[in-house]
Every structure is written in structure tokens, then in C-alpha cells.
Amino acid sequence: MKVLMVGGGAREHCIASTLAKEDIELYSVMKNKNPGLAKLSKEFFLVPETEVEKVSDWAKSQNIEMAVIGPEGPLEKGIVDELFSVGIPSVGPSKSCARLETSKSFTRQLLEKYNIPGNPEFKVFNSREGVKEYMEELGEFVVKDEGLCGGKGVKLSGEHLANVKEGLEYAKHCIHKSGAAVVEEKFVGEEFSLQCLSDGKTVIGSPLAQDHKRAFEGDKGPNTGGMGSYSDSNHLLPFLSHDDYDAAIDITQKACKALNEECGEPYKGVMYGGFIATKKGVRLVEFNARYGDPEVLNILPLLETSLLDIFIAVIDGNLKPGMAKYSNRATVCKYVVPKGYGIKSEAGYPLEVNETAIRKVGAQFYYAAVNEEEGKLFTTTSRSLGVVGIGGTLSDAEAKAERALGHVKGNIFMRHDIGTAEAIKRKIERMKDIRG
Ligand code: GLY
């Protein structure tokens, strides 16, 4: 089967590596040449993934039979509809269904309209009228840009916004840029990611993972695309219960059903819920219409069943509970990034990755944004690669990830605290304090 992978990051390298274990021929479309994806691909086409007509023309010329869409940008541009129009089905939602991620007001209003639990108090503003008063009423608040912002569109009072004045300024900026700002009640708790697959009727879950968005150790510094993530061997997180998992699945299933009614078509693809466990229960931070980066690196290396069969079932509407089986192992992913990442990346430095030594450690690695010139790798302004330690326990997995990092050299930075016993203990204690 000829499968097209759209996207050139570590997420796509990880999905493609999992698919490549099966009887497929892989083709890739990416903006920059990802050396890992290039190696796995029979052919690749370097083009911005958001240029969806160019992507579909090329896919058609290569007789692609199925496409897998990695990032949200091309989903927003309607890549799934475009590929469908030339006879290529995709793992990924249509432009209308992808509003689950591409429009923050759409999702909040969907949950409200269909009585789905998990929403905060919220209001959508198309002008500055009433914004200040609503922020004052909420006390602690969140301002979200209506549209896609590469993970940087959400600002919280007391963290990114010092007061109502700053909140109002940011809301005005969002309204000017995207036509709307969503102002919401601020949740306090620990966030977690649940990456489900949906064929429009059936939703199947995966092990939970927790991302680390802040650039520096101790969850300090600016927000980034994600510095690393971990998952535990029982598929929960050390501070969560089965009830929390069930609550997150319930919200996702109800949202899937509501999307069918609202969009008039089935949602086919990944429904990745960013949830938060609070004193009052599990709440929805946001939905994404694709796998998480880095969180997909925590789950696909554990998959024991066929990802190709699962993707075909997503497209055909035959997804069955139990099709995705994950081994009971813990994982810790740590991203290698250029020094200064999150503030001002020092790009263009040589990067040495001893792939053989990383494999010997028993860790996995997935390339993200690097440049390759004459067989040598160089950093860019974005994340360079993710290493993933896999073990019987979180501490085994964390130790493997650290050993793997020892085999990557350059003008680089990484967060060593992700998945450490000390960091996990802090999260457990924080959750105990919150829940009482
Ligand atoms: N882990 C954050 C994201 O994928 O958006």
C-alpha cells in the first residue's frame, strides 16, 4: 500500500517509523528535509504542507492510496477535503470537523450546545465590549486566540497576564488577528493528554501522557512547542485514577457524536484532548485534531497491534475497541533543542547524533527540525530531535532517555528533570493538595 505522510517533525517521523514496520511504501511531504523521514520514504516532496493543492497534485501523481496528516496547519487549510477530491482518503478530519482544533469558540460552543461535561465558564468576544467586565467577574481568567497559534495562543492571568489591563490588551490583539477571543475561567490542576482515534462512531483511547510546555526545569520560563513528556506502565499517570481516565474518554466520545451532528459527517482521525484534573474533576483545556508532539512519541513505540490496520479501520468506519493494544511499559521523552530555544534560538550549529549508541542504550529517537548538508546535521530555530527511553518503570525509562541524550552533541539544551522521581513526586503532592 502506498501511504503518504504529511508533515516533517518528530511526530511524523514517529508515526512513519511505526507504519514502516508493515507492508507499505512510504511517501512524505514536508517543508524541511527530515533525515529520518527521508530515509524511510521511497520518495519525498519538499513543500510547505499547507500548500494543499500542491500536496494533492503530487500525491495523485504518485498513486497514493492513503494519507496520514501529522500537523494541524494543513487540516485548517482543508487538506483532507482536497485529497478526497482526487480520490485519496486520509487519517485526519475534514476542514469542517478540524474546527475542533482550529476554532477555539467552536469547541466551547459544541460542548455547551450538546451538554458535554468539561467546559469552563466562558464567553466569546468579537469586540472589546464587555471583555474587561467579564475578566473582573471571573477573577482568574484565561484568554485564548480563536485561531491556530502553534501552541502559543493561550495566556493565563497571574502567569502570562499580570492584570486585567494586560488581559484586555491581549484579547484585543486576538480579536484583531483572528476575529475573536475566548475568555474563560482558569482551571487549577495537573494537565494530561489523551490521544484517541475516531472513525466517527467509535473512539478508542491510548495511554495517557503529560507534556512539559515550559522551556526550563521546574516548569519555568516561556512556553514552547513541548520539551518532553512521559507515560506510565499502567497507562495512567501517577497522580490520576481510572475515574479520571474514564471522564476524559466520556468527554471525547460525546464530542465525537456531537461533531457528527454538527458537521454532518464523521470525524475520522485523532481526537487529542488536553485535559486537566482539578479539585472538581476532569475538565477540557482544548481538543487537537492530530497527535500530540511530543506525546505521540510516548504511545506509538508501545503499540503491539497494527497501526496500518487501525488507520484503515478509521477510514473505513470499522474501528473496534481493542484494535489498539499498548504494552505495559513506561516511557520518557526528552527533546533536544538549540540553545536559547523559547527565547532566541541559536540556530545553524552542527549536531552530532550517534544513532548506533542511542540504539544500544535501548532508546528510540525521532528527528524534528534539523538541516542536513553534505551528510552533516545542523540545528534550526526549532526542536532538533526527541529521544525516548522505554522501561518497566518510569525510573528505568528516564535513565535510558538520559543515557541516550549523552550521545547527542552540539550547541544544545534539554530539560533533564522530565520524568525524574523528584519531578513526579512534586506533581503527586500538588494534586493531593488540590484535591484535598
Ligand atoms: N503537546 C502539545 C501539542 O501537540 O500541541
Tab-separated table of C-alpha atoms and ligand atoms in Angstrom, residues 11 211 213 225 272 288 290-295, ligand 1:
chain	number	residue	atom	x	y	z
A	11	ARG	CA	5.647	13.364	15.434
A	211	ASP	CA	3.757	17.184	28.182
A	213	LYS	CA	5.471	23.117	27.780
A	225	GLY	CA	6.209	23.526	21.477
A	272	TYR	CA	-6.293	14.521	21.204
A	288	ASN	CA	-6.475	18.983	18.977
A	290	ARG	CA	-3.983	15.388	15.380
A	291	TYR	CA	-1.474	13.520	17.512
A	292	GLY	CA	0.432	15.429	20.188
A	293	ASP	CA	4.042	16.365	19.724
A	294	PRO	CA	5.816	15.087	21.809
A	295	GLU	CA	3.099	12.873	23.326
B	1	GLY	N1	1.827	18.714	23.054
B	1	GLY	C1	1.289	19.891	22.519
B	1	GLY	C2	0.757	19.771	21.162
B	1	GLY	O1	0.998	18.808	20.466
B	1	GLY	O2	0.031	20.662	20.742
